[in-house]
Coordinates of C-alpha atoms in Angstrom, one line a residue:
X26 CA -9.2 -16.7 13.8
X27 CA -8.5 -16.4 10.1
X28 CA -7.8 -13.2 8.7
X29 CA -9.2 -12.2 4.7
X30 CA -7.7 -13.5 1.9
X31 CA -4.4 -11.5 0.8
X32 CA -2.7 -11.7 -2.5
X33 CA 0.9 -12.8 -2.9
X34 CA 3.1 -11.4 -5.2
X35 CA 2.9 -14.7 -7.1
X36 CA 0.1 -13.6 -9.6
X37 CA -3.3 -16.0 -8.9
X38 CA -2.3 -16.9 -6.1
X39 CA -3.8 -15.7 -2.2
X40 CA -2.8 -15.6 1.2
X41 CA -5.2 -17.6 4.3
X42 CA -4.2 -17.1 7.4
X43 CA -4.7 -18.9 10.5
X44 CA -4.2 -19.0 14.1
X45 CA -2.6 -21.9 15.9
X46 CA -2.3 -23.8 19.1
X47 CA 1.3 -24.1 20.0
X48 CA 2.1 -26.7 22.4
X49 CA 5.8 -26.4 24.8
X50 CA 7.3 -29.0 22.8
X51 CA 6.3 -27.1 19.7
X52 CA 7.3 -23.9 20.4
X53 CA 11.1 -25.0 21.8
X54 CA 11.0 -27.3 18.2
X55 CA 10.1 -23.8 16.0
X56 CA 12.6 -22.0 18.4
X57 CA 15.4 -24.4 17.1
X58 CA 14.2 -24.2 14.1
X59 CA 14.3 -19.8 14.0
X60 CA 17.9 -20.2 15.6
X61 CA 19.3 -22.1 12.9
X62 CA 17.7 -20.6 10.2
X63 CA 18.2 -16.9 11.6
X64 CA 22.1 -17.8 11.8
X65 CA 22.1 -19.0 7.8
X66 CA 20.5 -15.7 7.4
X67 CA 23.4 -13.9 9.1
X68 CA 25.9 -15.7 7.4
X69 CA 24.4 -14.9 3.8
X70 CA 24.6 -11.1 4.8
X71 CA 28.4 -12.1 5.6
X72 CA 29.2 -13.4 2.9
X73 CA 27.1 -10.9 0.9
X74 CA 28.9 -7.9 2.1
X75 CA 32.7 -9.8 1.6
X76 CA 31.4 -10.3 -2.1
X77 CA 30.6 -6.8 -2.2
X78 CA 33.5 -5.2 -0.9
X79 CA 36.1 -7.6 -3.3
X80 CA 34.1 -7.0 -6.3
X81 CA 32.8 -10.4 -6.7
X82 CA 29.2 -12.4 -7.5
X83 CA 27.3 -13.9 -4.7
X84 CA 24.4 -15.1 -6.5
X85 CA 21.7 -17.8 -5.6
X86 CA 23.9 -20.7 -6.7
X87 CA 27.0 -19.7 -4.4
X88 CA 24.5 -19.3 -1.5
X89 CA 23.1 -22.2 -1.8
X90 CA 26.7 -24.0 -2.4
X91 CA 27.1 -22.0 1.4
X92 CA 24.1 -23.8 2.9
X93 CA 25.5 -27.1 1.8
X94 CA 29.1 -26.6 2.7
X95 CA 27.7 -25.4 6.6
X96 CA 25.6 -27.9 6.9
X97 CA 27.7 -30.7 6.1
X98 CA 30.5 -29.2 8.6
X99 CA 28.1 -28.5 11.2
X100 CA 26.1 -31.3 13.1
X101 CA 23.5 -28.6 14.7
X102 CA 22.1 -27.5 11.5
X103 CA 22.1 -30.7 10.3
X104 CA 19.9 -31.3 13.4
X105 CA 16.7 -28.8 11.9
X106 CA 14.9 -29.4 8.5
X107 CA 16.6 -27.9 5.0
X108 CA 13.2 -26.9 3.7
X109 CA 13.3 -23.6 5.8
X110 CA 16.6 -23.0 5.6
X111 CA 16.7 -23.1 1.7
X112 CA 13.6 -21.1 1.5
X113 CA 15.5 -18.9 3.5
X114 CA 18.3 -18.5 1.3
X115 CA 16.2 -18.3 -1.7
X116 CA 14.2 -15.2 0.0
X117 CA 17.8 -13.4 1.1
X118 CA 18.6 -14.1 -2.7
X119 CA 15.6 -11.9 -4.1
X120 CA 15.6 -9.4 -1.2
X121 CA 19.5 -9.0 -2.6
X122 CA 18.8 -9.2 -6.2
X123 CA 15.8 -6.2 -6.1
X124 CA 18.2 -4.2 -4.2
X125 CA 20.8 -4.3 -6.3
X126 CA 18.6 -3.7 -9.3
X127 CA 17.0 -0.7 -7.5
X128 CA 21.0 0.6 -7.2
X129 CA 21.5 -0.3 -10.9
X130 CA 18.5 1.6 -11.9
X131 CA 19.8 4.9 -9.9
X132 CA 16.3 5.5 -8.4
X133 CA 16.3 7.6 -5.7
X134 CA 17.3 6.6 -1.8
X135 CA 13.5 6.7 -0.6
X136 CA 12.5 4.6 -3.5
X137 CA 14.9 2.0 -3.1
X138 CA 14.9 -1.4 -1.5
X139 CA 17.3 -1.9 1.0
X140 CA 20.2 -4.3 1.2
X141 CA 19.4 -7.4 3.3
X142 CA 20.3 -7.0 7.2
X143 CA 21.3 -8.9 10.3
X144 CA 18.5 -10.6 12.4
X145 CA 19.5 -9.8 16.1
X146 CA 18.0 -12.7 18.3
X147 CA 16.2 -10.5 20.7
X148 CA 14.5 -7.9 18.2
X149 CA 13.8 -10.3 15.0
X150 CA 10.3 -12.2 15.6
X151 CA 10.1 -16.0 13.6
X152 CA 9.3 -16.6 10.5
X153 CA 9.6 -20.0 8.8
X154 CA 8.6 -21.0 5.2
X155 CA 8.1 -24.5 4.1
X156 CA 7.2 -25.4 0.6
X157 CA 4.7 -28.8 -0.5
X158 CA 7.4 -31.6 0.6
X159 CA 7.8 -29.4 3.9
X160 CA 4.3 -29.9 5.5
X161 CA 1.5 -31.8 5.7
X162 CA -2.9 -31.5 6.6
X163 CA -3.5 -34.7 8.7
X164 CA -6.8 -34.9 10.6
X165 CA -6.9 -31.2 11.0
X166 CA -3.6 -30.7 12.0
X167 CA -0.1 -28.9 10.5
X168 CA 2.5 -31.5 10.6
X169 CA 6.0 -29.6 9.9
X170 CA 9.2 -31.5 8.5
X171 CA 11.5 -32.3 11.3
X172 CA 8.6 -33.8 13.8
X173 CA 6.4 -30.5 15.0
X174 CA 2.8 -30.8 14.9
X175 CA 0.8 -28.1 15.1
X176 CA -3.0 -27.4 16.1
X177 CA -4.6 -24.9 13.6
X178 CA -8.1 -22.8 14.1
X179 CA -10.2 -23.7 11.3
X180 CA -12.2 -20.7 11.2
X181 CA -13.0 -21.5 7.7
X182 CA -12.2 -24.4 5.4
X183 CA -9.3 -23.9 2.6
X184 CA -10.9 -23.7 -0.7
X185 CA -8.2 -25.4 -2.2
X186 CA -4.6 -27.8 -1.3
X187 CA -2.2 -25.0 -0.2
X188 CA 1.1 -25.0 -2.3
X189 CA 3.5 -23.5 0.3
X190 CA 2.8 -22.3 4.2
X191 CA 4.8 -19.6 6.3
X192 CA 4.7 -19.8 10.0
X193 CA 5.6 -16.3 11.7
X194 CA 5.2 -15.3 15.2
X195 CA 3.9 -11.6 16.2
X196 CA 4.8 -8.9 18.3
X197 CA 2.2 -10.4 20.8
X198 CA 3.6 -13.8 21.1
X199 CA 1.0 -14.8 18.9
X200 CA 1.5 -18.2 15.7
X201 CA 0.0 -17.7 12.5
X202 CA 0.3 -19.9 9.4
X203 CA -0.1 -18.6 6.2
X204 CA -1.0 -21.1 3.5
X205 CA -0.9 -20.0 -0.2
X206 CA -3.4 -21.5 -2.3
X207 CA -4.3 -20.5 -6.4
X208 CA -6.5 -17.5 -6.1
X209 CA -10.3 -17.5 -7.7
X210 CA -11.7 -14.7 -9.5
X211 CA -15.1 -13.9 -8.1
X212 CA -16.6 -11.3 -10.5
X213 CA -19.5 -9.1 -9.6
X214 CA -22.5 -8.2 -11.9
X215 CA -21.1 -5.2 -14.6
X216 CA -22.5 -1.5 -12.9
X217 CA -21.5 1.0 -16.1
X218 CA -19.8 2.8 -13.8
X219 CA -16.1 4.3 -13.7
X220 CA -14.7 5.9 -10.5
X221 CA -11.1 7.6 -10.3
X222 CA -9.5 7.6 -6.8
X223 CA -6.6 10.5 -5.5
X224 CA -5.1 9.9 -2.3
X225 CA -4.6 12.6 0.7
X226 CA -3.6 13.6 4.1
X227 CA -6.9 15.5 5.1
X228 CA -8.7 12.6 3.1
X229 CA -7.4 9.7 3.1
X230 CA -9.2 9.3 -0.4
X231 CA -11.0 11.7 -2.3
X232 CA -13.3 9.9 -5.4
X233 CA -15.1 11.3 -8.4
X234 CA -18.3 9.8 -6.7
X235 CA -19.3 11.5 -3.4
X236 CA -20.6 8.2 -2.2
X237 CA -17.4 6.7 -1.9
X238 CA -14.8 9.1 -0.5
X239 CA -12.7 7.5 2.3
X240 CA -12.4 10.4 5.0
X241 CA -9.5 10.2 7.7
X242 CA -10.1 7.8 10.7
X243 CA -7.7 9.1 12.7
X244 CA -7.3 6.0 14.5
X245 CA -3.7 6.7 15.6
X246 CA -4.3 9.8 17.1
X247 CA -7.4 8.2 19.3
X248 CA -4.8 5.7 20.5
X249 CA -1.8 7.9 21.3
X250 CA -3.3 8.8 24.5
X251 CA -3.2 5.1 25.6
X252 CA 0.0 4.7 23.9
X253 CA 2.1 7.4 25.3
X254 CA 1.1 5.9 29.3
X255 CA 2.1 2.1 28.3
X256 CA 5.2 3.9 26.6
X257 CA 5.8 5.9 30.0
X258 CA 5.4 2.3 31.8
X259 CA 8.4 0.8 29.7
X260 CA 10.3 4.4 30.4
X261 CA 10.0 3.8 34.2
X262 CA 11.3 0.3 34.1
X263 CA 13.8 0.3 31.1
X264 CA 16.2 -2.2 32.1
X265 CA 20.3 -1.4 31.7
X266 CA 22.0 -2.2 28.9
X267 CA 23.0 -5.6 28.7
X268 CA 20.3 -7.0 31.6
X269 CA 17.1 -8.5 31.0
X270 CA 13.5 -6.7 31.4
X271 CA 12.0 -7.0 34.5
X272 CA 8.6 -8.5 34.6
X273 CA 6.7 -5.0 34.6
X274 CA 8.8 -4.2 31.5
X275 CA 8.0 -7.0 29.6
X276 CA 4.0 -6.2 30.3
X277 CA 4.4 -2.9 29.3
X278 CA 5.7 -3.9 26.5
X279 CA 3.3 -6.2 25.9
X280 CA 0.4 -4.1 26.2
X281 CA 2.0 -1.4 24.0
X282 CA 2.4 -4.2 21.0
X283 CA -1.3 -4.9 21.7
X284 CA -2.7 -1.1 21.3
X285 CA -0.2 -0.8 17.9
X286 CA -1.6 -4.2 16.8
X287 CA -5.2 -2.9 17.8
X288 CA -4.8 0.2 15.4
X289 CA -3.2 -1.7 12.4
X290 CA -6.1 -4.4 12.2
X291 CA -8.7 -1.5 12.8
X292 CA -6.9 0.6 9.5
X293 CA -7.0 -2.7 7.7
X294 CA -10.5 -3.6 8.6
X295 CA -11.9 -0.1 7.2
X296 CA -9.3 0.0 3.8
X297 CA -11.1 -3.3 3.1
X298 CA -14.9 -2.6 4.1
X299 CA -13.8 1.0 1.8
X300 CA -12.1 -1.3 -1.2
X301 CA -15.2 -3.8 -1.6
X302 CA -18.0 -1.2 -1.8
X303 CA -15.6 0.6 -4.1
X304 CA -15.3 -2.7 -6.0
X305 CA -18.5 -3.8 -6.0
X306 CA -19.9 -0.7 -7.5
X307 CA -17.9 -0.1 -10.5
X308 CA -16.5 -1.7 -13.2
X309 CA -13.3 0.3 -13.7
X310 CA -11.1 1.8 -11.1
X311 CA -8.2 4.5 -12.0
X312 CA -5.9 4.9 -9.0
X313 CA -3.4 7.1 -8.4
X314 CA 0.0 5.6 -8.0
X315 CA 0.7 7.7 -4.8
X316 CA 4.1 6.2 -2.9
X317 CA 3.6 8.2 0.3
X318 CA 7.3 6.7 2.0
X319 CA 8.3 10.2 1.1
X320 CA 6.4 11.7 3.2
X321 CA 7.8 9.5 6.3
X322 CA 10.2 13.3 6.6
X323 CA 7.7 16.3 5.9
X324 CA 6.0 17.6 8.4
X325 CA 2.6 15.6 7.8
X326 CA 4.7 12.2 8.6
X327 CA 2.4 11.6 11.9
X328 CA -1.1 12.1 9.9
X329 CA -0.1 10.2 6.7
X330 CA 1.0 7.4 9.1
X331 CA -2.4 7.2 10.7
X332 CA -3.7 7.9 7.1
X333 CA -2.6 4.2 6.3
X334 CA -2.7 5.2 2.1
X335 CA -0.4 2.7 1.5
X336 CA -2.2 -0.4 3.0
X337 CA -5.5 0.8 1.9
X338 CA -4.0 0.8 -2.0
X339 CA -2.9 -2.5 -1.3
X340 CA -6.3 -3.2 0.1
X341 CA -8.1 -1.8 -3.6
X342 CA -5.9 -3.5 -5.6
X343 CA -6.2 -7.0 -4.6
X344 CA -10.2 -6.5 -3.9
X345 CA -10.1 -5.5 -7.6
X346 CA -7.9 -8.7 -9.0
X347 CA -9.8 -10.8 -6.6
X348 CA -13.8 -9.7 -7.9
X349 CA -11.9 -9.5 -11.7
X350 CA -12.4 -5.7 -11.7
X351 CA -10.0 -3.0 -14.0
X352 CA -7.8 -1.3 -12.2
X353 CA -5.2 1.7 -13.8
X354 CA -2.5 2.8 -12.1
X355 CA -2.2 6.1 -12.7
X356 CA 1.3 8.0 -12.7
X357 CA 0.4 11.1 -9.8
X358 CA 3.2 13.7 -11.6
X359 CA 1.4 17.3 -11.5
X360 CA -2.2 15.7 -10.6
X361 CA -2.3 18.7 -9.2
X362 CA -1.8 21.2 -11.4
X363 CA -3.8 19.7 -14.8
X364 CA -7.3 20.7 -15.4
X365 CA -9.8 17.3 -15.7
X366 CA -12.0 19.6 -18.2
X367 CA -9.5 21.3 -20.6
X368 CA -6.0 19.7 -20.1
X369 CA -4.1 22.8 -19.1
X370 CA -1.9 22.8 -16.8
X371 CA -1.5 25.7 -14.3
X372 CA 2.5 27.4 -14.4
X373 CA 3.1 26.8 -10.5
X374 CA 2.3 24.0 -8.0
X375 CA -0.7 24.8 -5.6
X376 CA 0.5 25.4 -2.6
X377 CA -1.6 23.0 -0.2
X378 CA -3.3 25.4 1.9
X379 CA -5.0 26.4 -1.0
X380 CA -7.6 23.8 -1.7
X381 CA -9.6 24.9 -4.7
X382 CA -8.8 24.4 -8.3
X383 CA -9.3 27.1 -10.7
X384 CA -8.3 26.7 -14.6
X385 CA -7.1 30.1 -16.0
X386 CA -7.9 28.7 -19.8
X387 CA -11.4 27.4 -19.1
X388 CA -12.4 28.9 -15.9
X389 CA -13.7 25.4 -14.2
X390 CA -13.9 25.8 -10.3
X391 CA -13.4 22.7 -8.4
X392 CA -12.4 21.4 -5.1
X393 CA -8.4 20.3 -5.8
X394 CA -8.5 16.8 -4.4
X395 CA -12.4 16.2 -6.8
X396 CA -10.4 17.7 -9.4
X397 CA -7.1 15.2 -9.5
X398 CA -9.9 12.2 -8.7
X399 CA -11.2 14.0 -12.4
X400 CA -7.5 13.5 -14.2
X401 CA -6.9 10.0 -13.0
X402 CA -9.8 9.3 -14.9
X403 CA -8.6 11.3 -17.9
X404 CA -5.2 9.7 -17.9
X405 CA -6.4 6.2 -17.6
X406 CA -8.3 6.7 -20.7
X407 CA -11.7 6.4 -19.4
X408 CA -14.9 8.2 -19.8
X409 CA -14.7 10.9 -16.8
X410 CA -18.9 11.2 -18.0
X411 CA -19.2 7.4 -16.4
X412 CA -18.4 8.6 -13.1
X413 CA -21.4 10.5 -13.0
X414 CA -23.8 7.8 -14.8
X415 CA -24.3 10.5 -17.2
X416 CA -23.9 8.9 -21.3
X417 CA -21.3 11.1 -23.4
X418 CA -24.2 11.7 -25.9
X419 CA -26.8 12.8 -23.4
X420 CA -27.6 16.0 -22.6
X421 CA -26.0 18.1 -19.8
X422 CA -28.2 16.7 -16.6
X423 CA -29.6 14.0 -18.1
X424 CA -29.0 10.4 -15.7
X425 CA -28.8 7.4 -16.9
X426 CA -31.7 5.0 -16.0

């Protein structure tokens, strides 16, 4: 099974993913492979914190001068492959570095990234990155430095020689690889058309075009009824502390991890059916830059969850860079309380049980979320008339052909 394309945070570049066919031998080789690398992980968190407490630098160079001292002192790491393991370091470098720039920057708590933490062995699922002189494609097959050899479903072909490859396991048990490969425009034939998006709770999107406004699936709460039994399951056989699950734990586990994984490709599978008709039928896109972690402690934490708004943004945005689309970002600061016609803005925040917008300069009446759709538009400099395929010198009315 291969999942969609999925940008990196590289720029060009895209994610293919793909299952694969672990053998025994295999699986104990990535297993020794997670242990040593999950350990070099632990120790850059050591040595990170000392640094931090003594007032000293622990920057990408001293880490890496880490890996080489521990590996030349110790035969078992010596043992596994230093592709992952420097990729490794390299990734608890940037996590470190965007943290501590987050700090410098004095943005608030919620906004920040956090500092890097310990992997336990029992709760941190593998992950394994290898760059070009870390793998190999040979007759269909992933061969890994340090002698594993993987089988990979080709579902579909890569459209072009992958520059790096991650291999991570999931909560099911399941192997994916990841290859990265430079990412291809696709565009789409021009439409004439604008669109400005505002996210929501009761919608999960609400657009200037009727056409295209993403209501709330509520797939979470169709699942919770199966997810609170599996969830009683594990309650009734929770092992003590300190023992190992018995084996009706670890299936109700199991089947819990498969409902939540169930949900999460179902949200992902409508964001992106919702993001390509979006994309395909207009040329410009003004989102609003909505950060909804917030909203993780208010009182709508369980329906925003289920919303997905963050995923589904993700989802628009790369469907946009991928088919060579426009897309603003819109800052969402009193989206609320402007008027899309006039400009004014009201002297209080609308409370949210009230859901129409009136303008006490002009007097337009509007639903709240159709008018905050309106201002991204406004703010992203764009035509709010080429939402409605109506030209800025026509008549009130009058379509466009």
């Amino acid at each position: 099974m291969a999942e969609a394309p999925e940008e990196t945070e590289e720029t060009g570049h895209a994610r293919f993913t793909y299952r694969l066919r672990v053998s025994s031998a295999a699986r104990t080789k990535l297993s020794g492979e997670w242990d040593r690398c999950r350990w070099i992980w632990n120790e850059c968190c050591a040595r990170s914190k000392k640094a931090h407490a003594e007032d000293e630098k622990c920057g990408p160079a001293r880490l890496d001068h880490m890996l080489t001292q521990a590996r030349s002192r110790n035969a078992w790491l010596r043992n596994g492959s230093s592709v992952p393991q420097q990729q490794l370091v390299r990734d608890f470098g940037k996590s470190r570095a965007k943290a501590l720039k987050d700090i410098k920057a004095r943005l608030p708590m919620r906004q920040r990234a956090g500092m890097p933490k310990y992997k336990k062995k029992d709760k941190a699922d593998p992950s394994l990155n290898y760059t070009r002189r870390g793998f190999r494609i040979k007759d269909g097959r992933l061969h890994l430095a340090g002698g594993i050899v993987l089988t990979v479903v080709w579902s579909r072909a890569l459209p072009a020689d992958p520059s790096s490859v991650r291999i991570y396991r999931d909560s099911l048990g399941h192997w994916y690889a990841s290859f990265v490969i430079p990412a291809e425009v696709q565009p789409l034939p021009e439409t004439g058309v604008v669109i400005g998006i505002d996210w929501g709770v009761r919608e999960t999107a609400t657009t200037t075009s009727d056409a295209h406004d993403l209501p709330h699936t509520g797939l979470g709460k169709k699942a919770a009824a199966g997810l609170a039994h599996y969830q009683r399951m594990m309650a009734r056989r929770k092992p003590a502390k300190g023992k190992p699950g018995s084996r009706g734990y670890r299936a109700a586990k199991k089947l819990t991890a498969k409902l939540h994984k169930k949900v999460a490709r179902q949200r992902q599978d409508t964001g992106r059916k919702w993001a390509k008709s979006v994309v395909r039928d207009h040329d410009a896109l003004a989102v609003e830059d909505f950060r909804p972690k917030f909203l993780a402690k208010s009182t709508m934490a369980r329906k925003a969850a289920d919303a997905a708004i963050s995923a589904t943004k993700t989802a628009l945005i790369e469907m946009g860079r991928k088919h060579g689309r426009i897309v603003h970002l819109v800052h969402p600061a009193h989206s609320t309380m402007d008027c899309a016609q006039c400009g004014a803005r009201t002297k209080h925040a609308l409370p949210l049980s009230e859901r129409t917008y009136t303008c006490t300069v002009c007097g337009a009446v509007s639903p709240r979320d159709k008018n905050s759709a309106r201002v991204m538009l406004v703010r992203a400099g764009l035509n709010p008339a080429g939402a409605d395929r109506v030209r800025p010198d026509s008549p009130p009315g009058r379509q466009a052909a």
